[in-house]
PDB file of C-alpha atoms in Angstrom:
ATOM      1  CA  MET A   1     101.157 165.486 -22.790  1.00 51.00           C
ATOM      2  CA  SER A   2     103.565 166.658 -20.262  1.00 55.00           C
ATOM      3  CA  HIS A   3     105.136 170.075 -20.316  1.00 61.00           C
ATOM      4  CA  ARG A   4     108.749 170.303 -19.050  1.00 65.00           C
ATOM      5  CA  ILE A   5     110.292 173.622 -18.084  1.00 62.00           C
ATOM      6  CA  PRO A   6     113.546 173.929 -20.001  1.00 64.00           C
ATOM      7  CA  LEU A   7     116.609 173.792 -17.629  1.00 62.00           C
ATOM      8  CA  ALA A   8     117.802 177.126 -19.015  1.00 62.00           C
ATOM      9  CA  VAL A   9     114.513 178.828 -18.102  1.00 56.00           C
ATOM     10  CA  LEU A  10     114.464 177.147 -14.611  1.00 56.00           C
ATOM     11  CA  GLY A  11     118.082 178.248 -13.918  1.00 62.00           C
ATOM     12  CA  ALA A  12     117.271 181.772 -14.924  1.00 63.00           C
ATOM     13  CA  GLY A  13     114.231 181.736 -12.623  1.00 64.00           C
ATOM     14  CA  ILE A  14     116.410 180.459  -9.704  1.00 67.00           C
ATOM     15  CA  GLY A  15     118.959 183.022 -10.515  1.00 66.00           C
ATOM     16  CA  TYR A  16     116.476 185.941 -10.452  1.00 64.00           C
ATOM     17  CA  TYR A  17     115.134 184.699  -7.103  1.00 63.00           C
ATOM     18  CA  PHE A  18     118.443 184.747  -5.415  1.00 62.00           C
ATOM     19  CA  LEU A  19     119.261 188.112  -7.041  1.00 67.00           C
ATOM     20  CA  ARG A  20     116.072 189.503  -5.507  1.00 74.00           C
ATOM     21  CA  LEU A  21     116.916 187.885  -2.132  1.00 68.00           C
ATOM     22  CA  HIS A  22     120.346 189.481  -2.369  1.00 62.00           C
ATOM     23  CA  ARG A  23     118.992 192.904  -3.085  1.00 74.00           C
ATOM     24  CA  GLU A  24     116.478 192.553  -0.233  1.00 72.00           C
ATOM     25  CA  THR A  25     119.181 191.600   2.266  1.00 65.00           C
ATOM     26  CA  GLU A  26     121.263 194.580   1.167  1.00 71.00           C
ATOM     27  CA  ARG A  27     118.283 196.981   1.719  1.00 70.00           C
ATOM     28  CA  ILE A  28     117.711 195.561   5.303  1.00 69.00           C
ATOM     29  CA  GLU A  29     121.428 195.979   6.014  1.00 67.00           C
ATOM     30  CA  ARG A  30     121.338 199.563   4.729  1.00 73.00           C
ATOM     31  CA  LEU A  31     118.352 200.262   6.945  1.00 72.00           C
ATOM     32  CA  ALA A  32     119.987 198.685  10.049  1.00 69.00           C
ATOM     33  CA  ALA A  33     123.109 200.680   9.416  1.00 69.00           C
ATOM     34  CA  ALA A  34     121.200 203.866   9.204  1.00 75.00           C
ATOM     35  CA  SER A  35     119.243 203.003  12.336  1.00 73.00           C
ATOM     36  CA  PHE A  36     122.556 202.371  14.326  1.00 76.00           C
ATOM     37  CA  GLU A  37     123.950 205.726  13.018  1.00 78.00           C
ATOM     38  CA  SER A  38     120.822 207.475  14.187  1.00 77.00           C
ATOM     39  CA  LEU A  39     121.036 205.891  17.666  1.00 78.00           C
ATOM     40  CA  LEU A  40     124.766 206.882  17.955  1.00 80.00           C
ATOM     41  CA  ASN A  41     123.978 210.351  16.901  1.00 80.00           C
ATOM     42  CA  ALA A  42     121.163 210.518  19.556  1.00 77.00           C
ATOM     43  CA  ILE A  43     123.674 209.434  22.207  1.00 79.00           C
ATOM     44  CA  ASP A  44     126.139 212.134  21.070  1.00 78.00           C
ATOM     45  CA  ALA A  45     123.489 214.767  21.032  1.00 76.00           C
ATOM     46  CA  ASN A  46     122.149 213.896  24.473  1.00 74.00           C
ATOM     47  CA  ASP A  47     125.607 213.578  26.213  1.00 76.00           C
ATOM     48  CA  PRO A  48     128.886 213.882  24.215  1.00 80.00           C
ATOM     49  CA  GLU A  49     130.730 212.444  27.098  1.00 82.00           C
ATOM     50  CA  THR A  50     128.721 209.173  26.999  1.00 83.00           C
ATOM     51  CA  GLY A  51     129.036 209.122  23.215  1.00 86.00           C
ATOM     52  CA  SER A  52     132.826 209.220  23.676  1.00 86.00           C
ATOM     53  CA  HIS A  53     132.773 206.635  26.302  1.00 89.00           C
ATOM     54  CA  VAL A  54     130.819 204.039  24.341  1.00 91.00           C
ATOM     55  CA  ARG A  55     133.146 204.262  21.406  1.00 90.00           C
ATOM     56  CA  ARG A  56     136.212 203.612  23.543  1.00 92.00           C
ATOM     57  CA  VAL A  57     134.408 200.764  25.309  1.00 94.00           C
ATOM     58  CA  ALA A  58     133.588 199.184  21.812  1.00 93.00           C
ATOM     59  CA  CYS A  59     137.257 199.421  20.856  1.00 93.00           C
ATOM     60  CA  TYR A  60     138.424 197.611  24.037  1.00 96.00           C
ATOM     61  CA  ALA A  61     135.574 195.042  23.861  1.00 97.00           C
ATOM     62  CA  LEU A  62     136.444 194.298  20.334  1.00 95.00           C
ATOM     63  CA  ILE A  63     140.146 193.633  21.296  1.00 97.00           C
ATOM     64  CA  LEU A  64     139.016 191.274  24.051  1.00 98.00           C
ATOM     65  CA  ALA A  65     136.565 189.473  21.936  1.00 97.00           C
ATOM     66  CA  GLN A  66     139.081 188.781  19.240  1.00 97.00           C
ATOM     67  CA  ALA A  67     141.739 187.759  21.833  1.00 97.00           C
ATOM     68  CA  ALA A  68     139.134 185.325  23.292  1.00 98.00           C
ATOM     69  CA  ASP A  69     138.821 183.739  19.771  1.00 97.00           C
ATOM     70  CA  LEU A  70     135.202 184.703  19.163  1.00 97.00           C
ATOM     71  CA  ASP A  71     134.007 184.252  15.625  1.00 95.00           C
ATOM     72  CA  GLU A  72     133.086 187.079  13.264  1.00 91.00           C
ATOM     73  CA  HIS A  73     129.489 187.088  14.152  1.00 90.00           C
ATOM     74  CA  GLN A  74     130.188 187.271  17.912  1.00 94.00           C
ATOM     75  CA  CYS A  75     132.753 189.964  17.486  1.00 94.00           C
ATOM     76  CA  ARG A  76     130.206 192.075  15.617  1.00 90.00           C
ATOM     77  CA  MET A  77     127.632 191.634  18.286  1.00 93.00           C
ATOM     78  CA  VAL A  78     130.025 192.488  21.010  1.00 96.00           C
ATOM     79  CA  GLU A  79     130.789 195.783  19.227  1.00 93.00           C
ATOM     80  CA  ARG A  80     127.075 196.630  18.837  1.00 92.00           C
ATOM     81  CA  ILE A  81     126.389 195.874  22.495  1.00 96.00           C
ATOM     82  CA  ALA A  82     129.358 198.028  23.649  1.00 96.00           C
ATOM     83  CA  LEU A  83     128.312 200.940  21.383  1.00 94.00           C
ATOM     84  CA  PHE A  84     124.694 200.917  22.705  1.00 94.00           C
ATOM     85  CA  HIS A  85     125.256 199.548  26.314  1.00 95.00           C
ATOM     86  CA  ASP A  86     124.444 203.154  27.782  1.00 91.00           C
ATOM     87  CA  ILE A  87     121.651 204.060  25.486  1.00 90.00           C
ATOM     88  CA  GLY A  88     119.282 203.745  28.304  1.00 88.00           C
ATOM     89  CA  LYS A  89     120.721 206.973  29.681  1.00 83.00           C
ATOM     90  CA  ILE A  90     118.970 209.004  26.927  1.00 79.00           C
ATOM     91  CA  HIS A  91     116.176 209.857  29.268  1.00 69.00           C
ATOM     92  CA  ALA A  92     115.006 213.101  30.772  1.00 57.00           C
ATOM     93  CA  ALA A  93     114.926 211.613  34.174  1.00 56.00           C
ATOM     94  CA  LEU A  94     118.542 210.708  34.068  1.00 60.00           C
ATOM     95  CA  PHE A  95     120.114 213.571  32.194  1.00 59.00           C
ATOM     96  CA  ASP A  96     120.741 215.944  35.193  1.00 57.00           C
ATOM     97  CA  ILE A  97     121.809 213.184  37.449  1.00 56.00           C
ATOM     98  CA  ILE A  98     124.520 211.977  34.836  1.00 58.00           C
ATOM     99  CA  ARG A  99     125.766 215.600  34.373  1.00 58.00           C
ATOM    100  CA  ASP A 100     126.017 216.284  38.127  1.00 58.00           C
ATOM    101  CA  ASP A 101     129.438 215.785  39.746  1.00 59.00           C
ATOM    102  CA  ALA A 102     127.854 215.526  43.238  1.00 60.00           C
ATOM    103  CA  LYS A 103     127.680 212.289  45.112  1.00 68.00           C
ATOM    104  CA  LEU A 104     124.725 210.131  44.220  1.00 67.00           C
ATOM    105  CA  SER A 105     121.797 209.893  46.710  1.00 69.00           C
ATOM    106  CA  PRO A 106     120.210 206.475  47.265  1.00 78.00           C
ATOM    107  CA  SER A 107     117.261 207.365  45.105  1.00 75.00           C
ATOM    108  CA  GLU A 108     119.371 208.733  42.315  1.00 72.00           C
ATOM    109  CA  ARG A 109     121.495 205.555  42.392  1.00 75.00           C
ATOM    110  CA  ARG A 110     118.294 203.496  42.060  1.00 81.00           C
ATOM    111  CA  LEU A 111     117.238 205.577  39.103  1.00 79.00           C
ATOM    112  CA  ILE A 112     120.643 205.375  37.321  1.00 78.00           C
ATOM    113  CA  ALA A 113     120.382 201.612  37.842  1.00 88.00           C
ATOM    114  CA  THR A 114     117.357 201.416  35.495  1.00 89.00           C
ATOM    115  CA  HIS A 115     119.444 202.333  32.380  1.00 90.00           C
ATOM    116  CA  PRO A 116     120.158 198.757  31.335  1.00 94.00           C
ATOM    117  CA  GLN A 117     116.442 197.984  31.267  1.00 94.00           C
ATOM    118  CA  ARG A 118     115.636 201.295  29.494  1.00 91.00           C
ATOM    119  CA  GLY A 119     118.324 200.544  26.967  1.00 92.00           C
ATOM    120  CA  ALA A 120     116.925 197.100  26.330  1.00 94.00           C
ATOM    121  CA  GLU A 121     113.508 198.564  25.742  1.00 92.00           C
ATOM    122  CA  VAL A 122     114.845 201.206  23.247  1.00 88.00           C
ATOM    123  CA  LEU A 123     116.562 198.452  21.244  1.00 90.00           C
ATOM    124  CA  SER A 124     113.762 195.836  21.391  1.00 90.00           C
ATOM    125  CA  PRO A 125     112.363 196.775  17.986  1.00 86.00           C
ATOM    126  CA  LEU A 126     115.580 195.678  16.367  1.00 83.00           C
ATOM    127  CA  ALA A 127     115.255 192.101  17.908  1.00 85.00           C
ATOM    128  CA  ALA A 128     114.009 190.574  14.663  1.00 81.00           C
ATOM    129  CA  PHE A 129     117.521 191.475  13.089  1.00 81.00           C
ATOM    130  CA  TYR A 130     119.741 191.422  16.198  1.00 87.00           C
ATOM    131  CA  PRO A 131     118.204 188.993  18.665  1.00 90.00           C
ATOM    132  CA  ASP A 132     121.142 189.192  21.104  1.00 94.00           C
ATOM    133  CA  LEU A 133     121.492 193.048  21.195  1.00 94.00           C
ATOM    134  CA  ALA A 134     118.844 193.948  23.712  1.00 96.00           C
ATOM    135  CA  ASP A 135     119.682 191.179  26.036  1.00 97.00           C
ATOM    136  CA  GLY A 136     123.418 192.079  25.990  1.00 97.00           C
ATOM    137  CA  VAL A 137     122.621 195.604  26.875  1.00 97.00           C
ATOM    138  CA  LEU A 138     120.299 194.571  29.550  1.00 97.00           C
ATOM    139  CA  SER A 139     123.100 192.340  31.234  1.00 98.00           C
ATOM    140  CA  HIS A 140     126.142 194.586  31.129  1.00 97.00           C
ATOM    141  CA  HIS A 141     125.948 195.372  34.753  1.00 97.00           C
ATOM    142  CA  GLU A 142     125.315 191.750  35.951  1.00 98.00           C
ATOM    143  CA  ARG A 143     128.060 190.302  38.165  1.00 98.00           C
ATOM    144  CA  TRP A 144     129.822 186.998  37.911  1.00 98.00           C
ATOM    145  CA  ASP A 145     128.825 186.340  41.627  1.00 98.00           C
ATOM    146  CA  GLY A 146     125.177 187.130  41.001  1.00 97.00           C
ATOM    147  CA  ALA A 147     125.269 190.419  42.868  1.00 97.00           C
ATOM    148  CA  GLY A 148     124.609 192.646  39.793  1.00 97.00           C
ATOM    149  CA  TYR A 149     121.581 194.029  38.322  1.00 96.00           C
ATOM    150  CA  PRO A 150     118.833 194.097  37.025  1.00 96.00           C
ATOM    151  CA  ARG A 151     118.250 190.291  37.070  1.00 97.00           C
ATOM    152  CA  GLN A 152     121.073 189.109  39.467  1.00 97.00           C
ATOM    153  CA  LEU A 153     122.203 186.650  36.800  1.00 97.00           C
ATOM    154  CA  ALA A 154     125.430 184.695  37.753  1.00 98.00           C
ATOM    155  CA  GLY A 155     128.313 182.968  35.952  1.00 97.00           C
ATOM    156  CA  SER A 156     127.636 181.688  32.454  1.00 97.00           C
ATOM    157  CA  ARG A 157     123.941 182.721  32.696  1.00 98.00           C
ATOM    158  CA  ILE A 158     125.217 186.203  31.869  1.00 98.00           C
ATOM    159  CA  PRO A 159     125.529 186.417  28.056  1.00 98.00           C
ATOM    160  CA  LEU A 160     129.197 186.220  26.998  1.00 98.00           C
ATOM    161  CA  SER A 161     129.038 189.523  25.097  1.00 97.00           C
ATOM    162  CA  ALA A 162     127.821 191.403  28.249  1.00 98.00           C
ATOM    163  CA  ARG A 163     130.680 189.754  30.314  1.00 98.00           C
ATOM    164  CA  ILE A 164     133.098 191.109  27.731  1.00 98.00           C
ATOM    165  CA  VAL A 165     131.605 194.593  27.649  1.00 98.00           C
ATOM    166  CA  ALA A 166     131.499 194.717  31.501  1.00 98.00           C
ATOM    167  CA  ILE A 167     135.318 194.387  31.701  1.00 98.00           C
ATOM    168  CA  ALA A 168     135.857 196.993  28.864  1.00 97.00           C
ATOM    169  CA  ASP A 169     133.417 199.327  30.437  1.00 96.00           C
ATOM    170  CA  SER A 170     135.178 199.197  33.791  1.00 96.00           C
ATOM    171  CA  PHE A 171     138.579 199.619  32.246  1.00 96.00           C
ATOM    172  CA  ASP A 172     137.451 202.851  30.504  1.00 93.00           C
ATOM    173  CA  ALA A 173     135.709 204.039  33.590  1.00 91.00           C
ATOM    174  CA  ILE A 174     138.916 203.703  35.599  1.00 93.00           C
ATOM    175  CA  THR A 175     141.374 205.093  33.054  1.00 92.00           C
ATOM    176  CA  HIS A 176     139.295 207.997  31.650  1.00 85.00           C
ATOM    177  CA  ARG A 177     138.344 211.077  33.617  1.00 70.00           C
ATOM    178  CA  ARG A 178     134.691 211.514  34.326  1.00 61.00           C
ATOM    179  CA  LEU A 179     132.715 214.283  35.985  1.00 54.00           C
ATOM    180  CA  TYR A 180     132.610 212.505  39.196  1.00 53.00           C
ATOM    181  CA  ARG A 181     135.830 210.484  39.158  1.00 61.00           C
ATOM    182  CA  ARG A 182     139.447 211.207  38.492  1.00 66.00           C
ATOM    183  CA  GLN A 183     141.379 209.473  35.762  1.00 74.00           C
ATOM    184  CA  ARG A 184     143.674 206.588  36.995  1.00 85.00           C
ATOM    185  CA  SER A 185     146.428 204.709  35.502  1.00 91.00           C
ATOM    186  CA  VAL A 186     146.416 201.514  33.480  1.00 93.00           C
ATOM    187  CA  ALA A 187     148.204 199.826  36.300  1.00 95.00           C
ATOM    188  CA  GLU A 188     145.444 200.891  38.672  1.00 95.00           C
ATOM    189  CA  ALA A 189     142.784 199.591  36.245  1.00 95.00           C
ATOM    190  CA  ILE A 190     144.684 196.231  35.898  1.00 96.00           C
ATOM    191  CA  GLU A 191     144.613 195.959  39.739  1.00 96.00           C
ATOM    192  CA  ALA A 192     141.003 196.789  40.035  1.00 96.00           C
ATOM    193  CA  ILE A 193     139.946 194.288  37.429  1.00 97.00           C
ATOM    194  CA  MET A 194     142.116 191.531  38.885  1.00 97.00           C
ATOM    195  CA  GLN A 195     140.472 192.284  42.273  1.00 97.00           C
ATOM    196  CA  GLY A 196     137.119 191.712  40.605  1.00 97.00           C
ATOM    197  CA  ARG A 197     138.029 188.381  39.061  1.00 97.00           C
ATOM    198  CA  ASP A 198     135.609 185.580  39.999  1.00 96.00           C
ATOM    199  CA  THR A 199     133.306 188.072  41.817  1.00 97.00           C
ATOM    200  CA  GLN A 200     132.528 191.003  39.403  1.00 98.00           C
ATOM    201  CA  TYR A 201     133.978 189.446  36.199  1.00 98.00           C
ATOM    202  CA  ASP A 202     134.186 186.218  34.406  1.00 98.00           C
ATOM    203  CA  PRO A 203     137.652 184.935  35.582  1.00 98.00           C
ATOM    204  CA  ASP A 204     138.508 183.369  32.261  1.00 98.00           C
ATOM    205  CA  LEU A 205     138.001 186.703  30.348  1.00 98.00           C
ATOM    206  CA  VAL A 206     139.952 188.660  32.969  1.00 98.00           C
ATOM    207  CA  ASP A 207     142.817 186.249  32.369  1.00 98.00           C
ATOM    208  CA  VAL A 208     142.572 186.952  28.600  1.00 98.00           C
ATOM    209  CA  PHE A 209     142.215 190.725  29.069  1.00 98.00           C
ATOM    210  CA  LEU A 210     145.147 191.085  31.436  1.00 97.00           C
ATOM    211  CA  SER A 211     147.449 188.878  29.512  1.00 97.00           C
ATOM    212  CA  PRO A 212     150.530 190.878  28.393  1.00 97.00           C
ATOM    213  CA  PRO A 213     149.715 190.838  24.549  1.00 97.00           C
ATOM    214  CA  VAL A 214     146.161 192.108  25.174  1.00 97.00           C
ATOM    215  CA  VAL A 215     147.232 194.803  27.616  1.00 97.00           C
ATOM    216  CA  ALA A 216     149.812 195.952  25.211  1.00 96.00           C
ATOM    217  CA  GLU A 217     147.235 196.139  22.390  1.00 96.00           C
ATOM    218  CA  VAL A 218     144.848 198.071  24.555  1.00 96.00           C
ATOM    219  CA  GLU A 219     147.566 200.425  25.581  1.00 94.00           C
ATOM    220  CA  ARG A 220     148.519 201.044  22.000  1.00 92.00           C
ATOM    221  CA  ALA A 221     144.913 201.889  21.284  1.00 91.00           C
ATOM    222  CA  MET A 222     144.846 204.344  24.111  1.00 86.00           C
ATOM    223  CA  ARG A 223     148.190 205.989  23.093  1.00 80.00           C
ATOM    224  CA  SER A 224     147.128 206.481  19.488  1.00 76.00           C
ATOM    225  CA  LEU A 225     144.394 208.837  20.644  1.00 57.00           C
ATOM    226  CA  HIS A 226     146.954 211.323  21.732  1.00 50.00           C
ATOM    227  CA  GLY A 227     149.626 210.707  19.035  1.00 45.00           C
ATOM    228  CA  PRO A 228     150.511 213.297  16.313  1.00 39.00           C
ATOM    229  CA  HIS A 229     149.020 211.041  13.553  1.00 36.00           C
ATOM    230  CA  ARG A 230     145.413 210.363  13.291  1.00 34.00           C
ATOM    231  CA  ALA A 231     144.120 207.244  11.621  1.00 35.00           C
ATOM    232  CA  ALA A 232     142.848 207.642   7.972  1.00 32.00           C
ATOM    233  CA  GLY A 233     139.244 207.869   7.268  1.00 32.00           C
ATOM    234  CA  HIS A 234     138.103 210.556   9.632  1.00 34.00           C
ATOM    235  CA  SER A 235     135.511 212.048   7.353  1.00 33.00           C
ATOM    236  CA  ARG A 236     133.520 214.228   9.884  1.00 35.00           C
ATOM    237  CA  ALA A 237     134.674 217.220  11.678  1.00 34.00           C
ATOM    238  CA  ARG A 238     134.921 216.568  15.413  1.00 37.00           C
ATOM    239  CA  THR A 239     133.900 218.878  18.282  1.00 36.00           C
ATOM    240  CA  ASN A 240     136.346 219.148  21.215  1.00 38.00           C
ATOM    241  CA  GLU A 241     134.393 216.504  23.133  1.00 40.00           C
ATOM    242  CA  HIS A 242     135.031 214.026  20.298  1.00 41.00           C
ATOM    243  CA  ALA A 243     138.591 214.744  19.526  1.00 39.00           C
ATOM    244  CA  ASP A 244     139.804 211.774  21.567  1.00 42.00           C
ATOM    245  CA  VAL A 245     137.600 208.950  20.247  1.00 43.00           C
ATOM    246  CA  PRO A 246     137.674 206.649  17.349  1.00 44.00           C
ATOM    247  CA  ASP A 247     135.397 207.134  14.447  1.00 46.00           C
ATOM    248  CA  VAL A 248     132.701 204.454  13.855  1.00 49.00           C
ATOM    249  CA  THR A 249     131.497 203.748  10.433  1.00 48.00           C
ATOM    250  CA  PHE A 250     128.578 201.474   9.892  1.00 49.00           C
ATOM    251  CA  ARG A 251     128.926 199.616   6.555  1.00 42.00           C
ATOM    252  CA  TRP A 252     125.964 197.740   5.131  1.00 37.00           C
ATOM    253  CA  ARG A 253     127.818 195.396   2.880  1.00 34.00           C
ATOM    254  CA  SER A 254     127.698 191.825   4.158  1.00 36.00           C
ATOM    255  CA  ALA A 255     131.510 191.429   3.894  1.00 36.00           C
ATOM    256  CA  SER A 256     131.993 194.386   6.198  1.00 36.00           C
ATOM    257  CA  ARG A 257     131.402 195.142   9.779  1.00 39.00           C
ATOM    258  CA  VAL A 258     131.371 197.994  12.178  1.00 38.00           C
ATOM    259  CA  GLN A 259     134.747 199.549  11.774  1.00 42.00           C
ATOM    260  CA  LEU A 260     136.623 201.340  14.616  1.00 43.00           C
ATOM    261  CA  ALA A 261     139.592 203.433  13.723  1.00 37.00           C
ATOM    262  CA  PRO A 262     142.660 202.205  15.614  1.00 37.00           C
ATOM    263  CA  ASP A 263     143.133 205.524  17.408  1.00 37.00           C
ATOM    264  CA  ARG A 264     141.604 206.062  20.171  1.00 34.00           C
ATOM    265  CA  GLU A 265     132.636 201.797  33.924  1.00 37.00           C
ATOM    266  CA  SER A 266     132.747 200.156  36.621  1.00 38.00           C
ATOM    267  CA  GLN A 267     129.938 198.259  38.490  1.00 41.00           C
ATOM    268  CA  THR A 268     128.825 201.576  40.083  1.00 40.00           C
ATOM    269  CA  PRO A 269     125.374 202.540  38.563  1.00 40.00           C
ATOM    270  CA  ARG A 270     126.849 205.637  36.900  1.00 46.00           C
ATOM    271  CA  GLY A 271     129.006 203.334  34.641  1.00 51.00           C
TER     272      GLY A 271
END
C-alpha cells in the first residue's frame, strides 16, 4: 500500500524551506553589513583623511561604473572595492609614513606599495561571500601597460572593478588636498587622466569618465559637498575631518545596496 504525501502538505514543506532559506540569507547579509561598517570605522579611527578619501573615491567610482553600463551586481562590487581599496594602510608600519608630509624615501615608497597586498589579506576572510573583493583591492594600483604593482598585470587581465577604482582614485588624489600634495583643479585632473590613457588607465574607461555628461555629474557631486544644503539622511554627527564626505549606509536587505549620499590617488604609492 503506497502512501502519498498530500500536495498541500508538500507545498507547506517547500514553503517552510524557502522561508528558512530567506531568513538565513537575511542573517548573512546583516552580518556582512555589520562587518563592512566595522571595517570602515576602523579606517576612520586609524586615519580620518583616508576614511574621507575612500568615500569620495566610492562616489566617483560608482558614477563611472553606472556610466559604463555595469549591472547592479557589478556596481555594488565596484563600490565595495572603492570603499576598502586603502584598508591595507591600517598597519602600524605605515601609519607614520602616511601622516608625514616629507618626501618619501625609496624604502618608504616600497613599504607603502605593500598596502594593496595587505588590504587583500585583511579582506580574504570575506571571500566566501564576496569573491571579487580582495582581488579588486589587490589590483587597484595595476596599470594598463603592465607597469603597476603588485603583480604587473596589464590590459584586460586587470579586474574591471579595479580599473574603474584606479581612475576614481587618481581623480580624487588630484582634486583634493593631501598632506604631501596641493589640491588641483578639475581641469588639471582631466588633463592628467587623459595623459594616462592607454598607459596607466583603461582607454575605454577614460573616454567614458571624461565624457561631458560624466564630468558634469562628478562636478555636481563635488560641488554639493560645499553647498548650503546637505543631503537628507545624515544620522551621525560628523567631526571636522568628515564634514566634507558623503555618508555611507550599509543596508542588509537584498533589494538595497550601499548608499552614498549625493553630496560629497594617483599611481604614486601613497595613493
